[in-house]
PDB file of C-alpha atoms in Angstrom:
ATOM      1  CA  MET A1469     105.549 128.558 102.744  1.00  0.00           C
ATOM      2  CA  THR A1470     106.096 125.294 104.909  1.00  0.00           C
ATOM      3  CA  SER A1471     106.172 126.057 108.581  1.00  0.00           C
ATOM      4  CA  ALA A1472     109.557 125.800 110.430  1.00  0.00           C
ATOM      5  CA  LEU A1473     107.808 125.203 113.647  1.00  0.00           C
ATOM      6  CA  PRO A1474     108.543 121.922 115.622  1.00  0.00           C
ATOM      7  CA  GLU A1475     106.819 118.937 115.164  1.00  0.00           C
ATOM      8  CA  ALA A1476     105.569 118.941 118.508  1.00  0.00           C
ATOM      9  CA  VAL A1477     103.150 121.749 117.790  1.00  0.00           C
ATOM     10  CA  PRO A1478      99.842 120.552 117.114  1.00  0.00           C
ATOM     11  CA  GLY A1479      97.953 121.442 113.879  1.00  0.00           C
ATOM     12  CA  THR A1480      99.128 122.803 110.385  1.00  0.00           C
ATOM     13  CA  TRP A1481     100.593 126.545 110.551  1.00  0.00           C
ATOM     14  CA  HIS A1482     102.064 128.692 107.910  1.00  0.00           C
ATOM     15  CA  ARG A1483     103.903 131.798 107.931  1.00  0.00           C
ATOM     16  CA  ALA A1484     101.670 134.982 108.310  1.00  0.00           C
ATOM     17  CA  GLY A1485     104.707 137.416 107.814  1.00  0.00           C
ATOM     18  CA  THR A1486     107.652 138.617 109.400  1.00  0.00           C
ATOM     19  CA  ARG A1487     108.650 141.959 111.228  1.00  0.00           C
ATOM     20  CA  THR A1488     112.068 143.131 112.014  1.00  0.00           C
ATOM     21  CA  GLY A1489     113.035 145.607 114.746  1.00  0.00           C
ATOM     22  CA  LYS A1490     115.979 147.016 116.826  1.00  0.00           C
ATOM     23  CA  SER A1491     116.642 147.713 120.375  1.00  0.00           C
ATOM     24  CA  ASN A1492     119.664 148.150 122.874  1.00  0.00           C
ATOM     25  CA  VAL A1493     120.993 146.259 125.803  1.00  0.00           C
ATOM     26  CA  LEU A1494     124.049 147.389 127.492  1.00  0.00           C
ATOM     27  CA  ILE A1495     126.446 148.226 124.657  1.00  0.00           C
ATOM     28  CA  ALA A1496     124.896 145.891 122.228  1.00  0.00           C
ATOM     29  CA  THR A1497     122.476 146.383 119.506  1.00  0.00           C
ATOM     30  CA  ILE A1498     119.646 143.603 119.183  1.00  0.00           C
ATOM     31  CA  THR A1499     118.301 142.979 115.759  1.00  0.00           C
ATOM     32  CA  ALA A1500     115.193 140.913 116.132  1.00  0.00           C
ATOM     33  CA  GLU A1501     113.298 139.214 113.134  1.00  0.00           C
ATOM     34  CA  THR A1502     109.831 137.992 114.188  1.00  0.00           C
ATOM     35  CA  THR A1503     108.270 135.162 112.329  1.00  0.00           C
ATOM     36  CA  VAL A1504     104.429 135.050 113.009  1.00  0.00           C
ATOM     37  CA  TYR A1505     102.272 131.940 112.067  1.00  0.00           C
ATOM     38  CA  GLU A1506      98.599 131.366 111.341  1.00  0.00           C
ATOM     39  CA  PRO A1507      96.641 128.279 111.773  1.00  0.00           C
ATOM     40  CA  ALA A1508      96.401 127.169 107.844  1.00  0.00           C
ATOM     41  CA  GLU A1509      92.714 125.890 108.166  1.00  0.00           C
ATOM     42  CA  GLU A1510      91.706 129.146 109.698  1.00  0.00           C
ATOM     43  CA  ALA A1511      93.674 131.641 107.860  1.00  0.00           C
ATOM     44  CA  ALA A1512      90.709 133.159 105.666  1.00  0.00           C
ATOM     45  CA  SER A1513      88.297 133.446 108.695  1.00  0.00           C
ATOM     46  CA  LEU A1514      91.097 135.095 110.797  1.00  0.00           C
ATOM     47  CA  ALA A1515      91.911 137.494 108.099  1.00  0.00           C
ATOM     48  CA  ALA A1516      88.070 138.556 107.779  1.00  0.00           C
ATOM     49  CA  LEU A1517      87.722 138.679 111.449  1.00  0.00           C
ATOM     50  CA  GLY A1518      90.823 141.154 112.482  1.00  0.00           C
ATOM     51  CA  ALA A1519      91.670 144.751 111.364  1.00  0.00           C
ATOM     52  CA  SER A1520      95.341 143.710 111.992  1.00  0.00           C
ATOM     53  CA  ASP A1521      98.066 142.032 110.132  1.00  0.00           C
ATOM     54  CA  VAL A1522      98.931 139.865 113.303  1.00  0.00           C
ATOM     55  CA  PRO A1523      96.250 137.202 113.455  1.00  0.00           C
ATOM     56  CA  VAL A1524      94.424 136.924 116.757  1.00  0.00           C
ATOM     57  CA  ARG A1525      95.074 133.144 117.062  1.00  0.00           C
ATOM     58  CA  SER A1526      98.647 132.843 116.069  1.00  0.00           C
ATOM     59  CA  LEU A1527     102.263 131.796 117.096  1.00  0.00           C
ATOM     60  CA  PHE A1528     105.420 133.671 116.741  1.00  0.00           C
ATOM     61  CA  THR A1529     109.414 132.984 116.872  1.00  0.00           C
ATOM     62  CA  VAL A1530     112.055 135.611 117.034  1.00  0.00           C
ATOM     63  CA  ASP A1531     115.541 135.260 115.845  1.00  0.00           C
ATOM     64  CA  MET A1532     117.983 137.524 117.626  1.00  0.00           C
ATOM     65  CA  GLN A1533     121.210 138.996 116.513  1.00  0.00           C
ATOM     66  CA  PHE A1534     123.409 140.897 118.754  1.00  0.00           C
ATOM     67  CA  SER A1535     126.280 143.542 117.568  1.00  0.00           C
ATOM     68  CA  PRO A1536     128.788 143.171 118.926  1.00  0.00           C
ATOM     69  CA  SER A1537     128.178 139.770 120.074  1.00  0.00           C
ATOM     70  CA  LEU A1538     127.737 139.300 123.797  1.00  0.00           C
ATOM     71  CA  SER A1539     130.725 136.712 123.966  1.00  0.00           C
ATOM     72  CA  VAL A1540     132.980 139.605 122.167  1.00  0.00           C
ATOM     73  CA  VAL A1541     132.304 141.968 125.345  1.00  0.00           C
ATOM     74  CA  GLY A1542     132.458 139.332 127.816  1.00  0.00           C
ATOM     75  CA  VAL A1543     128.804 139.011 128.794  1.00  0.00           C
ATOM     76  CA  SER A1544     126.773 135.783 129.303  1.00  0.00           C
ATOM     77  CA  PRO A1545     123.093 135.797 128.204  1.00  0.00           C
ATOM     78  CA  LYS A1546     121.972 134.033 131.641  1.00  0.00           C
ATOM     79  CA  SER A1547     123.904 136.962 133.573  1.00  0.00           C
ATOM     80  CA  VAL A1548     121.731 139.591 131.925  1.00  0.00           C
ATOM     81  CA  LEU A1549     118.370 138.033 131.478  1.00  0.00           C
ATOM     82  CA  SER A1550     116.762 140.187 133.803  1.00  0.00           C
ATOM     83  CA  THR A1551     117.832 143.121 131.706  1.00  0.00           C
ATOM     84  CA  ALA A1552     117.209 141.625 128.387  1.00  0.00           C
ATOM     85  CA  ALA A1553     113.621 139.984 129.017  1.00  0.00           C
ATOM     86  CA  PRO A1554     111.888 143.117 129.782  1.00  0.00           C
ATOM     87  CA  LYS A1555     113.375 144.792 126.701  1.00  0.00           C
ATOM     88  CA  ALA A1556     112.590 141.961 124.666  1.00  0.00           C
ATOM     89  CA  ARG A1557     109.010 141.849 125.811  1.00  0.00           C
ATOM     90  CA  ARG A1558     108.682 145.889 124.815  1.00  0.00           C
ATOM     91  CA  GLN A1559     109.927 145.342 121.653  1.00  0.00           C
ATOM     92  CA  PHE A1560     107.541 142.647 120.855  1.00  0.00           C
ATOM     93  CA  VAL A1561     104.769 144.819 122.266  1.00  0.00           C
ATOM     94  CA  ASP A1562     105.899 147.840 120.103  1.00  0.00           C
ATOM     95  CA  ILE A1563     105.480 145.250 116.801  1.00  0.00           C
ATOM     96  CA  VAL A1564     101.900 144.431 117.702  1.00  0.00           C
ATOM     97  CA  GLU A1565     100.872 147.902 118.704  1.00  0.00           C
ATOM     98  CA  ASP A1566     101.942 149.329 115.333  1.00  0.00           C
ATOM     99  CA  GLU A1567      99.826 146.529 113.988  1.00  0.00           C
ATOM    100  CA  GLY A1568      96.747 148.169 115.868  1.00  0.00           C
ATOM    101  CA  VAL A1569      96.559 145.601 118.821  1.00  0.00           C
ATOM    102  CA  VAL A1570      96.370 147.559 122.199  1.00  0.00           C
ATOM    103  CA  VAL A1571      98.284 145.888 125.045  1.00  0.00           C
ATOM    104  CA  GLU A1572      96.342 146.800 128.000  1.00  0.00           C
ATOM    105  CA  ASP A1573      98.481 145.345 130.802  1.00  0.00           C
ATOM    106  CA  THR A1574     101.208 142.700 132.011  1.00  0.00           C
ATOM    107  CA  ARG A1575      99.004 140.250 133.591  1.00  0.00           C
ATOM    108  CA  GLU A1576     101.378 138.022 134.916  1.00  0.00           C
ATOM    109  CA  THR A1577     105.400 137.857 134.836  1.00  0.00           C
ATOM    110  CA  LEU A1578     106.447 134.263 135.554  1.00  0.00           C
ATOM    111  CA  SER A1579     109.885 132.063 136.042  1.00  0.00           C
ATOM    112  CA  PHE A1580     109.643 128.948 133.897  1.00  0.00           C
ATOM    113  CA  GLU A1581     112.068 126.229 132.804  1.00  0.00           C
ATOM    114  CA  ARG A1582     112.678 124.620 129.605  1.00  0.00           C
ATOM    115  CA  PRO A1583     113.006 120.638 129.274  1.00  0.00           C
ATOM    116  CA  ASP A1584     116.873 121.249 129.193  1.00  0.00           C
ATOM    117  CA  GLY A1585     116.716 122.949 132.399  1.00  0.00           C
ATOM    118  CA  THR A1586     117.156 126.575 131.122  1.00  0.00           C
ATOM    119  CA  ALA A1587     115.500 129.091 133.114  1.00  0.00           C
ATOM    120  CA  GLY A1588     113.368 131.944 131.546  1.00  0.00           C
ATOM    121  CA  ARG A1589     111.012 134.687 131.876  1.00  0.00           C
ATOM    122  CA  TRP A1590     107.020 134.165 130.797  1.00  0.00           C
ATOM    123  CA  TYR A1591     104.831 137.106 130.345  1.00  0.00           C
ATOM    124  CA  VAL A1592     101.213 137.047 129.877  1.00  0.00           C
ATOM    125  CA  LEU A1593      99.647 140.190 128.490  1.00  0.00           C
ATOM    126  CA  ASP A1594      96.022 141.280 128.455  1.00  0.00           C
ATOM    127  CA  VAL A1595      95.398 142.554 124.825  1.00  0.00           C
ATOM    128  CA  SER A1596      92.513 144.385 122.881  1.00  0.00           C
ATOM    129  CA  TYR A1597      92.241 143.058 119.418  1.00  0.00           C
ATOM    130  CA  PRO A1598      90.716 145.099 116.717  1.00  0.00           C
ATOM    131  CA  LEU A1599      87.842 143.806 114.723  1.00  0.00           C
ATOM    132  CA  SER A1600      87.340 144.200 110.978  1.00  0.00           C
ATOM    133  CA  PRO A1601      84.740 146.952 110.518  1.00  0.00           C
ATOM    134  CA  ASP A1602      82.982 144.892 108.079  1.00  0.00           C
ATOM    135  CA  LEU A1603      81.730 142.534 110.624  1.00  0.00           C
ATOM    136  CA  GLU A1604      78.128 142.939 111.563  1.00  0.00           C
ATOM    137  CA  THR A1605      78.844 143.830 115.338  1.00  0.00           C
ATOM    138  CA  ASP A1606      78.921 147.289 117.589  1.00  0.00           C
ATOM    139  CA  ARG A1607      82.070 145.958 119.119  1.00  0.00           C
ATOM    140  CA  ALA A1608      85.496 147.467 117.827  1.00  0.00           C
ATOM    141  CA  THR A1609      87.660 144.987 119.607  1.00  0.00           C
ATOM    142  CA  ILE A1610      87.606 141.514 121.620  1.00  0.00           C
ATOM    143  CA  PRO A1611      89.675 140.563 124.582  1.00  0.00           C
ATOM    144  CA  ALA A1612      92.716 138.533 123.866  1.00  0.00           C
ATOM    145  CA  GLU A1613      95.915 137.061 125.643  1.00  0.00           C
ATOM    146  CA  THR A1614      99.413 137.356 124.535  1.00  0.00           C
ATOM    147  CA  ASN A1615     102.053 134.703 125.974  1.00  0.00           C
ATOM    148  CA  ILE A1616     105.696 135.786 125.294  1.00  0.00           C
ATOM    149  CA  ALA A1617     108.760 133.614 126.636  1.00  0.00           C
ATOM    150  CA  ILE A1618     112.425 134.539 126.748  1.00  0.00           C
ATOM    151  CA  TRP A1619     115.467 132.309 127.621  1.00  0.00           C
ATOM    152  CA  PRO A1620     119.164 132.466 127.445  1.00  0.00           C
ATOM    153  CA  THR A1621     121.093 130.482 124.853  1.00  0.00           C
ATOM    154  CA  ASP A1622     124.555 130.007 124.759  1.00  0.00           C
ATOM    155  CA  ASP A1623     125.425 133.255 122.835  1.00  0.00           C
ATOM    156  CA  ALA A1624     122.161 134.927 122.632  1.00  0.00           C
ATOM    157  CA  TYR A1625     118.207 134.396 123.575  1.00  0.00           C
ATOM    158  CA  GLY A1626     115.274 132.301 122.313  1.00  0.00           C
ATOM    159  CA  MET A1627     111.969 134.093 122.272  1.00  0.00           C
ATOM    160  CA  ALA A1628     108.636 132.440 121.283  1.00  0.00           C
ATOM    161  CA  GLY A1629     105.114 132.664 122.198  1.00  0.00           C
ATOM    162  CA  GLY A1630     101.616 133.385 120.557  1.00  0.00           C
ATOM    163  CA  THR A1631      98.018 135.226 120.841  1.00  0.00           C
ATOM    164  CA  LEU A1632      94.755 133.809 121.347  1.00  0.00           C
ATOM    165  CA  PRO A1633      91.191 135.061 121.417  1.00  0.00           C
ATOM    166  CA  LEU A1634      89.389 135.109 124.927  1.00  0.00           C
ATOM    167  CA  GLU A1635      85.933 135.563 123.228  1.00  0.00           C
ATOM    168  CA  LEU A1636      84.150 136.435 120.132  1.00  0.00           C
ATOM    169  CA  PRO A1637      81.045 138.643 119.397  1.00  0.00           C
ATOM    170  CA  ASP A1638      77.722 136.605 119.233  1.00  0.00           C
ATOM    171  CA  GLY A1639      77.289 135.322 115.701  1.00  0.00           C
ATOM    172  CA  VAL A1640      80.773 136.058 114.485  1.00  0.00           C
ATOM    173  CA  ALA A1641      81.965 132.299 114.831  1.00  0.00           C
ATOM    174  CA  GLU A1642      78.887 131.275 112.556  1.00  0.00           C
ATOM    175  CA  THR A1643      79.859 133.962 110.059  1.00  0.00           C
ATOM    176  CA  LEU A1644      83.382 133.226 109.754  1.00  0.00           C
ATOM    177  CA  ASP A1645      83.281 129.492 109.269  1.00  0.00           C
ATOM    178  CA  GLY A1646      83.363 127.938 112.547  1.00  0.00           C
ATOM    179  CA  LEU A1647      85.926 129.994 114.408  1.00  0.00           C
ATOM    180  CA  GLU A1648      85.768 128.848 118.137  1.00  0.00           C
ATOM    181  CA  VAL A1649      87.232 130.059 121.174  1.00  0.00           C
ATOM    182  CA  ASP A1650      89.280 127.647 123.138  1.00  0.00           C
ATOM    183  CA  PRO A1651      91.747 129.519 125.433  1.00  0.00           C
ATOM    184  CA  GLU A1652      93.104 126.150 127.195  1.00  0.00           C
ATOM    185  CA  ARG A1653      93.850 124.346 123.734  1.00  0.00           C
ATOM    186  CA  ASP A1654      95.640 127.573 122.387  1.00  0.00           C
ATOM    187  CA  ARG A1655      97.794 127.913 125.644  1.00  0.00           C
ATOM    188  CA  GLU A1656      98.771 124.223 125.517  1.00  0.00           C
ATOM    189  CA  THR A1657      99.810 125.032 121.720  1.00  0.00           C
ATOM    190  CA  ILE A1658     101.794 127.908 122.898  1.00  0.00           C
ATOM    191  CA  ALA A1659     103.422 126.145 125.438  1.00  0.00           C
ATOM    192  CA  ALA A1660     104.376 123.251 123.202  1.00  0.00           C
ATOM    193  CA  LEU A1661     105.990 125.933 120.819  1.00  0.00           C
ATOM    194  CA  ILE A1662     108.073 127.410 123.854  1.00  0.00           C
ATOM    195  CA  ARG A1663     109.126 123.980 125.303  1.00  0.00           C
ATOM    196  CA  SER A1664     110.278 122.731 121.884  1.00  0.00           C
ATOM    197  CA  VAL A1665     111.505 125.581 119.424  1.00  0.00           C
ATOM    198  CA  ASP A1666     114.970 125.664 118.599  1.00  0.00           C
ATOM    199  CA  PRO A1667     116.216 129.129 118.240  1.00  0.00           C
ATOM    200  CA  ASP A1668     118.830 128.091 115.670  1.00  0.00           C
ATOM    201  CA  ARG A1669     116.171 126.658 113.569  1.00  0.00           C
ATOM    202  CA  ALA A1670     113.361 128.949 114.001  1.00  0.00           C
ATOM    203  CA  SER A1671     113.857 131.373 111.158  1.00  0.00           C
ATOM    204  CA  GLU A1672     114.810 128.717 108.627  1.00  0.00           C
TER     205      GLU A1672
END
């Protein structure tokens, strides 16, 4: 399926699947549909690398629906960001942990600003990513990093981010058709997504 990611995101990405979850904030129920993307040129190698359906090099966008809507209950998304952001982070953590990824810790919690001036929260998580048992390595996991950003929109929230590998076992890159670890490149790609994604078009 053709990617709905913004043109500002470098590379060619396609959808690796969607996951839907529900949580509550104040008196509203949040239904969040998370769409995961993987780099098309590495899809086969990433599938062979991991024992999770969430690729270790991946991007995601989230489409959030509130019931009842925040405007109906007289709440502005900006005013409850400090409550909504940790809940959205927890919901995403639940999704990846259900797929076998272990979230070790929240390394950093940052404030950030989108190009339009909207302020949000940015979380950097340390994670352990499960390796495929078919690989010839004595390691069961590799260290990885997940970035999650959430910011208020007019009547809901935007949410996006991605996961990247921090290292690979010796010999794995050669076995899996030249996979390479480049955290700075991957962080820049995630940042480009967060700066430019339009929540109203993310799930088209």
